[in-house]
CSV table of C-alpha atoms in Angstrom, one decimal:
chain,number,residue,atom,x,y,z
A,60,MET,CA,-25.7,-8.8,-26.2
A,61,LEU,CA,-24.5,-8.7,-22.6
A,62,MET,CA,-21.8,-11.2,-21.7
A,63,LYS,CA,-21.8,-12.6,-25.3
A,64,PHE,CA,-18.5,-14.4,-25.7
A,65,SER,CA,-16.7,-16.4,-28.4
A,66,THR,CA,-16.7,-20.0,-27.4
A,67,CYS,CA,-14.4,-22.8,-28.7
A,68,LYS,CA,-16.0,-24.2,-31.8
A,69,ARG,CA,-18.1,-27.3,-31.4
A,70,THR,CA,-16.1,-28.8,-34.3
A,71,ALA,CA,-12.9,-28.1,-32.4
A,72,LEU,CA,-14.0,-29.8,-29.3
A,73,ALA,CA,-15.1,-32.8,-31.4
A,74,CYS,CA,-12.2,-32.7,-33.9
A,75,ALA,CA,-10.7,-35.9,-32.6
A,76,LEU,CA,-14.0,-37.8,-32.3
A,77,SER,CA,-13.8,-39.4,-35.7
A,78,ALA,CA,-10.5,-41.0,-34.6
A,79,PRO,CA,-12.2,-44.0,-33.0
A,80,LEU,CA,-13.9,-44.8,-36.3
A,81,MET,CA,-10.6,-44.8,-38.1
A,82,LEU,CA,-9.2,-47.1,-35.4
A,83,LEU,CA,-12.2,-49.4,-35.7
A,84,SER,CA,-11.7,-49.5,-39.5
A,85,ALA,CA,-8.1,-50.6,-39.0
A,86,CYS,CA,-9.2,-53.2,-36.5
A,87,GLU,CA,-11.7,-54.9,-38.7
A,88,THR,CA,-8.9,-56.5,-40.7
A,89,SER,CA,-7.1,-57.8,-37.6
A,90,THR,CA,-7.2,-61.5,-36.8
A,91,THR,CA,-5.8,-61.1,-33.3
A,92,SER,CA,-8.1,-60.2,-30.4
A,93,SER,CA,-7.3,-59.6,-26.7
A,94,GLY,CA,-10.5,-61.1,-25.6
A,95,GLY,CA,-13.3,-58.9,-26.9
A,96,GLY,CA,-16.0,-61.2,-25.5
A,97,GLU,CA,-15.3,-59.9,-21.9
A,98,GLU,CA,-17.6,-57.4,-20.4
A,99,MET,CA,-16.3,-54.0,-21.1
A,100,LEU,CA,-16.0,-51.3,-18.4
A,101,SER,CA,-17.7,-48.0,-18.9
A,102,VAL,CA,-16.7,-44.5,-17.7
A,103,SER,CA,-19.9,-42.9,-19.0
A,104,LEU,CA,-21.8,-40.9,-16.4
A,105,ASP,CA,-25.1,-41.5,-18.2
A,106,LEU,CA,-26.1,-37.9,-17.8
A,107,PRO,CA,-29.7,-36.8,-18.3
A,108,ASP,CA,-30.4,-34.6,-21.4
A,109,SER,CA,-31.2,-31.6,-19.2
A,110,LEU,CA,-27.6,-31.4,-18.2
A,111,THR,CA,-26.1,-31.8,-21.7
A,112,GLY,CA,-28.7,-30.4,-24.0
A,113,GLY,CA,-29.2,-33.9,-25.5
A,114,ARG,CA,-27.2,-35.8,-28.1
A,115,LEU,CA,-26.6,-34.2,-31.5
A,116,PRO,CA,-28.2,-36.3,-34.3
A,117,ALA,CA,-25.7,-38.6,-36.0
A,118,SER,CA,-26.3,-37.0,-39.3
A,119,THR,CA,-25.2,-33.6,-38.1
A,120,SER,CA,-22.3,-34.6,-35.8
A,121,ALA,CA,-18.7,-35.0,-36.7
A,122,ALA,CA,-18.3,-37.3,-33.8
A,123,GLY,CA,-17.9,-41.0,-33.8
A,124,THR,CA,-20.7,-43.3,-32.6
A,125,HIS,CA,-20.8,-44.9,-29.2
A,126,GLY,CA,-20.3,-48.6,-29.0
A,127,GLY,CA,-22.3,-49.7,-32.0
A,128,THR,CA,-25.4,-48.0,-30.7
A,129,GLY,CA,-25.4,-45.4,-33.6
A,130,GLU,CA,-25.6,-42.6,-31.1
A,131,PRO,CA,-23.0,-39.8,-31.6
A,132,CYS,CA,-20.4,-38.8,-29.0
A,133,ALA,CA,-21.4,-35.1,-29.2
A,134,PHE,CA,-24.0,-33.1,-27.4
A,135,ASN,CA,-26.0,-29.9,-27.9
A,136,GLY,CA,-24.7,-28.1,-24.9
A,137,ALA,CA,-26.0,-24.5,-24.5
A,138,ASP,CA,-29.0,-23.6,-26.5
A,139,ASP,CA,-27.5,-20.6,-28.2
A,140,ASP,CA,-24.3,-18.6,-28.9
A,141,ASP,CA,-24.3,-17.1,-25.4
A,142,PRO,CA,-23.6,-19.9,-22.9
A,143,LEU,CA,-23.2,-17.3,-20.1
A,144,ARG,CA,-26.7,-16.0,-20.6
A,145,ASN,CA,-27.7,-17.6,-17.3
A,146,GLY,CA,-26.3,-20.1,-14.8
A,147,TYR,CA,-28.1,-23.0,-16.5
A,148,GLU,CA,-26.8,-22.4,-20.0
A,149,MET,CA,-23.3,-22.1,-18.6
A,150,SER,CA,-23.8,-25.5,-16.9
A,151,LYS,CA,-25.0,-27.2,-20.1
A,152,PHE,CA,-22.1,-25.7,-22.1
A,153,MET,CA,-19.6,-27.2,-19.8
A,154,VAL,CA,-21.2,-30.5,-18.8
A,155,SER,CA,-21.8,-31.4,-22.5
A,156,ALA,CA,-18.0,-31.5,-23.0
A,157,ILE,CA,-17.7,-34.0,-20.1
A,158,ALA,CA,-20.5,-36.1,-21.7
A,159,THR,CA,-18.7,-36.1,-25.0
A,160,TRP,CA,-15.3,-37.2,-23.8
A,161,THR,CA,-16.6,-39.9,-21.4
A,162,CYS,CA,-18.5,-41.3,-24.4
A,163,VAL,CA,-15.3,-41.2,-26.5
A,164,ALA,CA,-13.4,-43.0,-23.7
A,165,ASP,CA,-16.0,-45.7,-23.6
A,166,LEU,CA,-15.8,-46.2,-27.4
A,167,LEU,CA,-12.0,-46.5,-27.3
A,168,ILE,CA,-12.0,-48.8,-24.3
A,169,GLU,CA,-14.5,-51.1,-26.1
A,170,ILE,CA,-12.4,-51.1,-29.3
A,171,SER,CA,-9.2,-51.9,-27.5
A,172,GLY,CA,-10.5,-55.3,-26.6
A,173,PHE,CA,-10.5,-56.3,-30.3
A,174,VAL,CA,-7.0,-55.3,-31.3
A,175,PRO,CA,-3.5,-56.5,-30.6
A,176,GLN,CA,-2.2,-54.9,-27.4
A,177,ASP,CA,1.4,-55.4,-28.2
A,178,GLY,CA,2.4,-51.7,-28.5
A,179,GLU,CA,3.2,-51.9,-32.2
A,180,ILE,CA,2.4,-48.8,-34.1
A,181,ARG,CA,0.0,-49.6,-37.0
A,182,ALA,CA,-1.2,-47.6,-39.9
A,183,THR,CA,-4.9,-46.8,-40.4
A,184,ASP,CA,-6.6,-46.4,-43.8
A,185,ASN,CA,-6.1,-42.6,-43.6
A,186,ASP,CA,-3.1,-42.3,-45.9
A,187,PRO,CA,-1.8,-38.7,-46.6
A,188,SER,CA,-0.6,-39.7,-50.0
A,189,LYS,CA,-4.0,-40.9,-51.2
A,190,PRO,CA,-7.2,-39.2,-52.2
A,191,GLY,CA,-9.7,-38.8,-49.3
A,192,TYR,CA,-7.0,-38.1,-46.7
A,193,ASP,CA,-8.5,-36.3,-43.6
A,194,PRO,CA,-6.0,-34.5,-41.3
A,195,ASP,CA,-8.6,-34.8,-38.5
A,196,ASP,CA,-8.3,-38.6,-38.5
A,197,PRO,CA,-5.3,-40.5,-37.3
A,198,THR,CA,-2.8,-42.0,-39.7
A,199,HIS,CA,-1.4,-44.5,-37.1
A,200,TYR,CA,-2.3,-46.0,-33.7
A,201,SER,CA,-1.0,-48.4,-31.1
A,202,VAL,CA,-2.6,-50.3,-28.2
A,203,THR,CA,-0.4,-51.4,-25.3
A,204,ALA,CA,-1.1,-53.7,-22.4
A,205,GLU,CA,1.1,-51.8,-19.9
A,206,SER,CA,0.4,-54.6,-17.4
A,207,SER,CA,-2.4,-57.1,-16.6
A,208,THR,CA,-4.5,-54.2,-15.3
A,209,GLN,CA,-3.5,-51.2,-17.4
A,210,THR,CA,-4.1,-50.5,-21.1
A,211,THR,CA,-3.0,-47.5,-23.2
A,212,ILE,CA,-4.1,-46.2,-26.6
A,213,ARG,CA,-2.0,-43.7,-28.6
A,214,MET,CA,-3.1,-42.2,-31.9
A,215,TYR,CA,-0.8,-40.3,-34.3
A,216,TYR,CA,-1.8,-37.7,-36.9
A,217,GLY,CA,-0.2,-36.4,-40.1
A,218,PHE,CA,2.4,-39.1,-40.6
A,219,GLU,CA,3.2,-40.5,-44.1
A,220,HIS,CA,2.7,-44.3,-44.2
A,221,SER,CA,6.1,-44.5,-45.8
A,222,THR,CA,7.6,-42.8,-42.7
A,223,PRO,CA,5.5,-43.9,-39.7
A,224,PRO,CA,5.9,-42.5,-36.2
A,225,THR,CA,8.2,-44.2,-33.7
A,226,SER,CA,7.9,-44.5,-30.0
A,227,SER,CA,9.8,-41.3,-29.6
A,228,ASP,CA,7.1,-39.3,-31.4
A,229,THR,CA,4.4,-37.6,-29.4
A,230,PRO,CA,0.8,-38.8,-30.2
A,231,GLY,CA,-2.0,-36.4,-30.6
A,232,PHE,CA,-4.4,-38.5,-28.7
A,233,TYR,CA,-3.7,-40.5,-25.6
A,234,ILE,CA,-5.8,-42.5,-23.2
A,235,SER,CA,-4.7,-44.9,-20.5
A,236,TRP,CA,-6.8,-46.7,-17.8
A,237,HIS,CA,-6.1,-49.0,-14.9
A,238,GLU,CA,-8.6,-51.5,-13.4
A,239,GLU,CA,-7.9,-52.5,-9.8
A,240,ALA,CA,-8.6,-55.9,-8.4
A,241,ASN,CA,-11.7,-54.6,-6.6
A,242,GLY,CA,-13.1,-53.3,-9.9
A,243,ASN,CA,-12.2,-49.6,-9.3
A,244,VAL,CA,-11.1,-47.8,-12.4
A,245,ARG,CA,-8.9,-44.7,-12.9
A,246,GLY,CA,-7.7,-43.2,-16.1
A,247,LYS,CA,-6.5,-40.2,-18.1
A,248,MET,CA,-7.2,-38.9,-21.6
A,249,VAL,CA,-5.0,-36.2,-23.3
A,250,ILE,CA,-5.6,-34.4,-26.6
A,251,VAL,CA,-3.3,-31.9,-28.3
A,252,ALA,CA,-5.4,-30.0,-30.8
A,253,GLU,CA,-2.6,-28.7,-32.9
A,254,THR,CA,-1.5,-32.3,-33.5
A,255,VAL,CA,-5.0,-33.6,-34.1
A,256,GLY,CA,-5.8,-31.9,-37.4
A,257,GLY,CA,-4.6,-28.5,-36.2
A,258,LYS,CA,-6.6,-25.6,-34.7
A,259,ASP,CA,-9.4,-24.1,-36.8
A,260,ASP,CA,-9.3,-20.7,-35.1
A,261,ALA,CA,-7.4,-18.7,-32.5
A,262,ASP,CA,-10.3,-19.2,-30.1
A,263,ASP,CA,-10.0,-23.0,-30.2
A,264,PRO,CA,-8.4,-24.9,-27.3
A,265,THR,CA,-4.9,-26.1,-27.6
A,266,ASP,CA,-4.9,-28.9,-25.1
A,267,MET,CA,-7.4,-31.1,-23.3
A,268,ARG,CA,-7.1,-33.5,-20.4
A,269,MET,CA,-9.7,-35.6,-18.7
A,270,ASP,CA,-9.1,-37.6,-15.6
A,271,PHE,CA,-11.8,-40.2,-14.8
A,272,ALA,CA,-12.4,-42.7,-12.0
A,273,PHE,CA,-15.2,-44.8,-10.6
A,274,THR,CA,-15.9,-47.1,-7.7
A,275,ASP,CA,-18.9,-48.8,-6.3
A,276,ASN,CA,-20.0,-45.5,-4.8
A,277,GLU,CA,-19.5,-42.9,-7.5
A,278,LYS,CA,-18.3,-42.1,-11.0
A,279,PHE,CA,-16.2,-39.0,-11.5
A,280,ALA,CA,-14.7,-37.0,-14.4
A,281,ASP,CA,-12.5,-33.9,-14.2
A,282,MET,CA,-11.7,-32.1,-17.5
A,283,PHE,CA,-9.2,-29.3,-18.1
A,284,LEU,CA,-9.1,-27.2,-21.3
A,285,ARG,CA,-6.2,-24.8,-22.0
A,286,PHE,CA,-6.2,-22.0,-24.6
A,287,ASP,CA,-3.1,-20.3,-26.0
A,288,GLY,CA,-2.2,-16.6,-26.0
A,289,GLY,CA,-4.2,-16.1,-29.2
A,290,ASN,CA,-7.4,-16.6,-27.4
A,291,PRO,CA,-8.8,-13.1,-26.6
A,292,TRP,CA,-11.0,-14.0,-23.6
A,293,ALA,CA,-9.8,-17.0,-21.5
A,294,GLU,CA,-6.8,-18.9,-20.3
A,295,GLY,CA,-8.7,-22.1,-19.8
A,296,PHE,CA,-11.6,-23.8,-18.0
A,297,ARG,CA,-12.2,-26.8,-15.9
A,298,ILE,CA,-15.4,-28.8,-15.4
A,299,GLU,CA,-15.8,-31.6,-12.9
A,300,VAL,CA,-18.8,-34.0,-12.7
A,301,THR,CA,-19.6,-36.6,-10.1
A,302,ARG,CA,-22.4,-39.2,-10.1
A,303,ASP,CA,-23.4,-40.6,-6.7
A,304,LEU,CA,-24.3,-44.3,-7.4
A,305,ASN,CA,-25.9,-44.8,-4.0
A,306,ALA,CA,-28.1,-41.6,-3.9
A,307,ASN,CA,-31.9,-41.5,-3.8
A,308,PRO,CA,-32.7,-41.1,-7.6
A,309,LEU,CA,-35.1,-38.4,-6.8
A,310,GLU,CA,-32.5,-36.2,-5.0
A,311,LYS,CA,-29.0,-35.1,-5.6
A,312,VAL,CA,-27.4,-37.7,-7.9
A,313,PHE,CA,-25.2,-35.5,-10.1
A,314,THR,CA,-23.0,-32.6,-9.0
A,315,ALA,CA,-21.1,-30.5,-11.6
A,316,ARG,CA,-18.6,-27.7,-10.8
A,317,GLY,CA,-17.1,-25.4,-13.3
A,318,LEU,CA,-14.5,-22.6,-13.4
A,319,ILE,CA,-13.4,-20.3,-16.3
A,320,ALA,CA,-10.1,-18.4,-15.9
A,321,MET,CA,-10.5,-15.1,-17.9
A,322,ASN,CA,-7.7,-13.0,-19.3
A,323,ALA,CA,-9.9,-10.2,-20.6
A,324,GLN,CA,-13.4,-8.6,-20.1
A,325,PHE,CA,-16.1,-9.5,-22.5
A,326,ALA,CA,-16.8,-5.8,-22.8
A,327,PRO,CA,-13.5,-4.0,-22.2
A,328,VAL,CA,-13.8,-0.6,-20.6
A,329,VAL,CA,-11.0,2.0,-20.4
A,330,GLY,CA,-10.0,2.5,-16.8
A,331,ILE,CA,-11.2,-0.9,-15.5
A,332,SER,CA,-8.3,-3.4,-15.0
A,333,GLU,CA,-10.1,-6.1,-13.0
A,334,LEU,CA,-10.7,-9.5,-14.7
A,335,PRO,CA,-14.0,-11.5,-14.4
A,336,ASP,CA,-14.2,-14.5,-12.2
A,337,LEU,CA,-16.7,-17.1,-13.4
A,338,LYS,CA,-17.8,-20.1,-11.4
A,339,MET,CA,-20.7,-22.6,-11.6
A,340,TYR,CA,-22.3,-25.3,-9.5
A,341,THR,CA,-25.1,-27.6,-10.6
A,342,VAL,CA,-27.1,-30.4,-9.1
A,343,ALA,CA,-29.6,-32.8,-10.6
A,344,ASP,CA,-31.5,-35.9,-9.8
A,345,ARG,CA,-31.4,-39.1,-11.9
A,346,PHE,CA,-34.2,-37.8,-14.2
A,347,GLY,CA,-32.7,-34.4,-14.9
A,348,GLU,CA,-34.6,-32.1,-12.5
A,349,GLY,CA,-32.1,-29.8,-10.8
A,350,ALA,CA,-30.7,-26.4,-10.1
A,351,ALA,CA,-27.7,-24.4,-11.4
A,352,ILE,CA,-26.0,-21.4,-9.8
A,353,ALA,CA,-23.4,-19.2,-11.5
A,354,LEU,CA,-21.3,-16.8,-9.6
A,355,ILE,CA,-20.0,-14.0,-11.8
A,356,ALA,CA,-17.6,-11.5,-10.2
A,357,ASP,CA,-16.0,-8.3,-11.5
A,358,LEU,CA,-17.7,-8.1,-14.8
A,359,THR,CA,-17.9,-4.9,-16.8
A,360,LEU,CA,-21.2,-3.4,-18.0
A,361,PRO,CA,-21.0,-0.4,-20.3
A,362,LEU,CA,-24.6,1.0,-20.8
A,363,GLU,CA,-24.8,2.8,-24.0
A,364,LEU,CA,-28.4,4.0,-24.5
A,365,ASN,CA,-28.2,5.8,-27.8
A,366,ALA,CA,-25.1,5.7,-30.0
A,367,GLY,CA,-26.4,8.4,-32.4
A,368,THR,CA,-26.8,11.0,-29.7
A,369,GLY,CA,-23.9,9.8,-27.6
A,370,ASN,CA,-26.2,9.0,-24.7
A,371,HIS,CA,-24.3,6.7,-22.3
A,372,LEU,CA,-25.4,5.8,-18.8
A,373,GLY,CA,-21.8,5.0,-17.9
A,374,ASN,CA,-19.6,2.0,-17.1
A,375,TYR,CA,-20.1,-0.4,-14.2
A,376,LEU,CA,-18.2,-3.2,-12.5
A,377,PHE,CA,-20.6,-5.8,-10.9
A,378,ASP,CA,-21.0,-9.2,-9.3
A,379,LYS,CA,-24.0,-11.3,-10.1
A,380,THR,CA,-25.4,-14.5,-8.6
A,381,ASP,CA,-27.5,-16.3,-11.2
A,382,LEU,CA,-29.8,-19.1,-9.9
A,383,TYR,CA,-31.9,-21.3,-12.2
A,384,PHE,CA,-34.1,-24.2,-11.1
A,385,PHE,CA,-34.8,-26.4,-14.1
A,386,ASP,CA,-37.1,-29.3,-15.0
A,387,GLY,CA,-36.0,-32.6,-16.5
A,388,ASP,CA,-38.4,-32.1,-19.4
A,389,GLN,CA,-36.7,-29.3,-21.4
A,390,SER,CA,-39.4,-29.5,-24.1
A,391,ALA,CA,-42.0,-28.2,-21.7
A,392,SER,CA,-43.4,-24.7,-22.3
A,393,GLU,CA,-41.9,-23.6,-19.0
A,394,PRO,CA,-38.8,-25.8,-18.4
A,395,TRP,CA,-37.9,-23.7,-15.3
A,396,ASP,CA,-39.3,-23.6,-11.8
A,397,TRP,CA,-37.4,-20.5,-10.5
A,398,ILE,CA,-35.1,-18.0,-12.1
A,399,ASP,CA,-33.5,-15.5,-9.8
A,400,LYS,CA,-30.7,-13.1,-10.9
A,401,GLN,CA,-29.3,-10.9,-8.2
A,402,ILE,CA,-26.7,-8.2,-8.5
A,403,THR,CA,-24.8,-8.5,-5.2
A,404,ALA,CA,-22.3,-5.7,-5.8
A,405,ALA,CA,-22.1,-2.9,-8.4
A,406,GLU,CA,-19.9,0.1,-8.7
A,407,TYR,CA,-20.1,3.1,-11.0
A,408,ARG,CA,-16.8,3.7,-12.9
A,409,GLY,CA,-17.6,6.9,-14.8
A,410,GLY,CA,-18.4,7.6,-18.5
A,411,ARG,CA,-22.0,8.9,-18.0
A,412,THR,CA,-23.3,11.4,-20.5
A,413,THR,CA,-27.1,10.9,-20.1
A,414,PRO,CA,-28.8,14.2,-19.6
A,415,ALA,CA,-30.7,14.9,-16.4
A,416,THR,CA,-33.9,15.7,-18.2
A,417,GLY,CA,-35.4,16.1,-21.6
A,418,GLY,CA,-35.1,12.6,-22.9
A,419,THR,CA,-37.6,10.4,-24.7
A,420,LEU,CA,-38.5,6.7,-24.5
A,421,ASP,CA,-39.7,6.5,-28.1
A,422,PRO,CA,-37.3,7.0,-29.8
A,423,PHE,CA,-35.2,5.5,-27.1
A,424,ASP,CA,-33.0,8.3,-25.9
A,425,PRO,CA,-33.9,8.6,-22.2
A,426,SER,CA,-32.8,11.1,-19.6
A,427,LEU,CA,-32.0,10.3,-16.0
A,428,ASP,CA,-35.4,11.3,-14.7
A,429,LEU,CA,-37.1,9.0,-17.1
A,430,ILE,CA,-34.9,6.1,-16.1
A,431,VAL,CA,-35.6,6.8,-12.4
A,432,SER,CA,-39.4,6.7,-13.1
A,433,GLU,CA,-39.4,3.7,-15.4
A,434,LEU,CA,-37.3,1.5,-13.1
A,435,GLY,CA,-38.9,2.7,-9.9
A,436,LEU,CA,-35.7,4.0,-8.3
A,437,ASP,CA,-35.4,6.5,-5.4
A,438,PRO,CA,-36.5,9.9,-6.7
A,439,SER,CA,-33.1,11.2,-5.7
A,440,TYR,CA,-31.2,8.6,-7.7
A,441,PHE,CA,-28.2,9.7,-9.7
A,442,THR,CA,-27.6,12.6,-7.2
A,443,GLY,CA,-25.5,12.7,-4.0
A,444,ASN,CA,-24.0,9.3,-3.3
A,445,LEU,CA,-26.8,7.4,-5.1
A,446,CYS,CA,-24.8,6.1,-8.1
A,447,SER,CA,-23.7,9.6,-9.0
A,448,GLN,CA,-19.9,9.6,-8.7
A,449,PRO,CA,-17.3,7.1,-9.7
A,450,GLY,CA,-17.0,4.5,-6.9
A,451,ASP,CA,-20.6,4.9,-5.8
A,452,ASP,CA,-22.8,1.8,-5.2
A,453,CYS,CA,-25.2,1.1,-8.0
A,454,VAL,CA,-26.8,-2.2,-6.9
A,455,PRO,CA,-30.4,-0.9,-7.1
A,456,LEU,CA,-29.9,0.4,-10.6
A,457,LEU,CA,-28.5,-2.9,-12.0
A,458,ASN,CA,-30.9,-5.1,-10.1
A,459,ALA,CA,-33.8,-3.1,-11.6
A,460,ILE,CA,-32.3,-3.5,-15.1
A,461,PHE,CA,-31.7,-7.2,-14.8
A,462,ASP,CA,-35.0,-7.9,-13.0
A,463,ASP,CA,-36.8,-6.6,-16.1
A,464,GLY,CA,-35.0,-8.9,-18.5
A,465,PHE,CA,-32.0,-6.9,-19.7
A,466,ALA,CA,-30.4,-7.7,-23.0
A,467,ASP,CA,-32.7,-10.5,-24.0
A,468,GLN,CA,-32.1,-12.4,-20.7
A,469,GLU,CA,-35.0,-14.0,-18.9
A,470,PRO,CA,-36.6,-11.8,-16.2
A,471,ASN,CA,-36.7,-13.1,-12.7
A,472,GLN,CA,-39.7,-15.4,-12.4
A,473,GLY,CA,-41.2,-18.3,-10.4
A,474,ALA,CA,-40.5,-19.0,-6.8
A,475,ASP,CA,-38.3,-21.2,-4.7
A,476,PRO,CA,-40.0,-24.6,-4.8
A,477,MET,CA,-38.5,-25.4,-1.4
A,478,ASP,CA,-37.6,-29.0,-2.3
A,479,TRP,CA,-34.3,-30.9,-2.1
A,480,ARG,CA,-32.7,-28.6,-4.6
A,481,SER,CA,-33.0,-25.6,-2.3
A,482,ALA,CA,-30.9,-27.3,0.3
A,483,ALA,CA,-28.4,-28.8,-2.2
A,484,ILE,CA,-27.6,-25.4,-3.8
A,485,ALA,CA,-27.6,-23.3,-0.7
A,486,THR,CA,-23.9,-23.6,0.0
A,487,PRO,CA,-22.2,-24.3,-3.3
A,488,ASP,CA,-18.6,-25.6,-3.1
A,489,TYR,CA,-16.9,-24.0,-6.1
A,490,LEU,CA,-13.7,-25.1,-7.7
A,491,ALA,CA,-10.7,-23.2,-6.7
A,492,SER,CA,-8.4,-23.6,-9.7
A,493,ILE,CA,-8.4,-24.5,-13.3
A,494,TYR,CA,-5.1,-26.4,-13.1
A,495,PRO,CA,-4.6,-30.1,-12.2
A,496,ASN,CA,-1.8,-29.2,-9.8
A,497,GLY,CA,-3.7,-26.2,-8.5
A,498,LEU,CA,-0.9,-23.7,-9.5
A,499,ASN,CA,-0.1,-23.8,-13.2
A,500,TRP,CA,-0.2,-25.9,-16.4
A,501,GLU,CA,3.2,-27.5,-15.7
A,502,GLY,CA,3.0,-31.2,-16.6
A,503,ALA,CA,-0.8,-31.0,-17.0
A,504,PHE,CA,-0.8,-32.5,-20.5
A,505,ASP,CA,2.0,-35.1,-20.2
A,506,MET,CA,1.0,-38.3,-21.9
A,507,THR,CA,1.8,-40.5,-19.0
A,508,PHE,CA,-0.4,-42.2,-16.5
A,509,THR,CA,0.9,-44.0,-13.4
A,510,PRO,CA,-1.9,-45.7,-11.3
């Protein structure tokens, strides 16, 4: 399938989510509390299901539950195995990760109010020397009151109870937050996957960081995921979500921005060295009605028509703008209002073997004249400078292909509803970098937080 890509496993993203349960289990035997009766702060963005795909059932989720509600801290995300199928699926794939980790942050913040905050490293019930040991769960933890306004939780993995970690050992899971006198909160969460139970697959992320903050005006979360050299498709990605607490609930309340830094094409083509550039921008109201736009640049498209006969329409490099206006009710028979995929640039890069005439549609082994007829192209297409020679413009060809629902993608359908979404999505402000410092990963996953 076009643009099918190998994503980080859902279990990998959630591999540390059972950690809060282990911490809670250890806390239940504690007789010292730091004042759990106080109202707990929350960093959750309370995202509508249309942005996350909805929560995974507790019975099928490896994640911990949130704050005693029984709801899991894991979300469905994209509907299928191709989260780049359209701009909306790309948005849900990324926003669901933010929803997961803000939920985890809330759970840990809540639990921290019921345990000693003296910085002492304590053992959990997860003992490597005993039956039932789970490497995905922490063996030790500590909670530290850094000051009257800042609290830090550290969780350690894989340590024998007979040789516990010390303060010089690096935890696998770190979260620290600071509450200012005016009630504003800022914090940082860091997870090292290789420490937290290890990586399940070369495609899994190696490090995750989430910065979060909220004021009386907005809640904000900014997540960074890094992959190592073993990942065949990406260096990392970033997703940022903001909730406007003062907005009209029937207009733009949520804004999500995403960026994926690629290190390879999904469909590598000999002679094409460009790397794809993938960006997304999504808006939604309080009830989940919204719009998503994905900007995909420099993506390869090899069009093999019939492998048995060697019929290949050639290789292309293209840019696509993918617009998707969605409803809050995703169970509706038509959960979209407008789907508009437009190829904005396309260049032929050679490799065409399709004969000029003599092809058939059934069995599917078309010739150029049949393709021109079926797609309604200029009668002179594939001659002269009309997508004939390497370097030629091929926008009409690819737009005709995508408009018809190429490779199981939805065809363009519906119309611009001309509501608040149209204005909100007209000039998307895309992220410029996947890195916290804007340049590289240096210091990105340091387990320190200075308010």
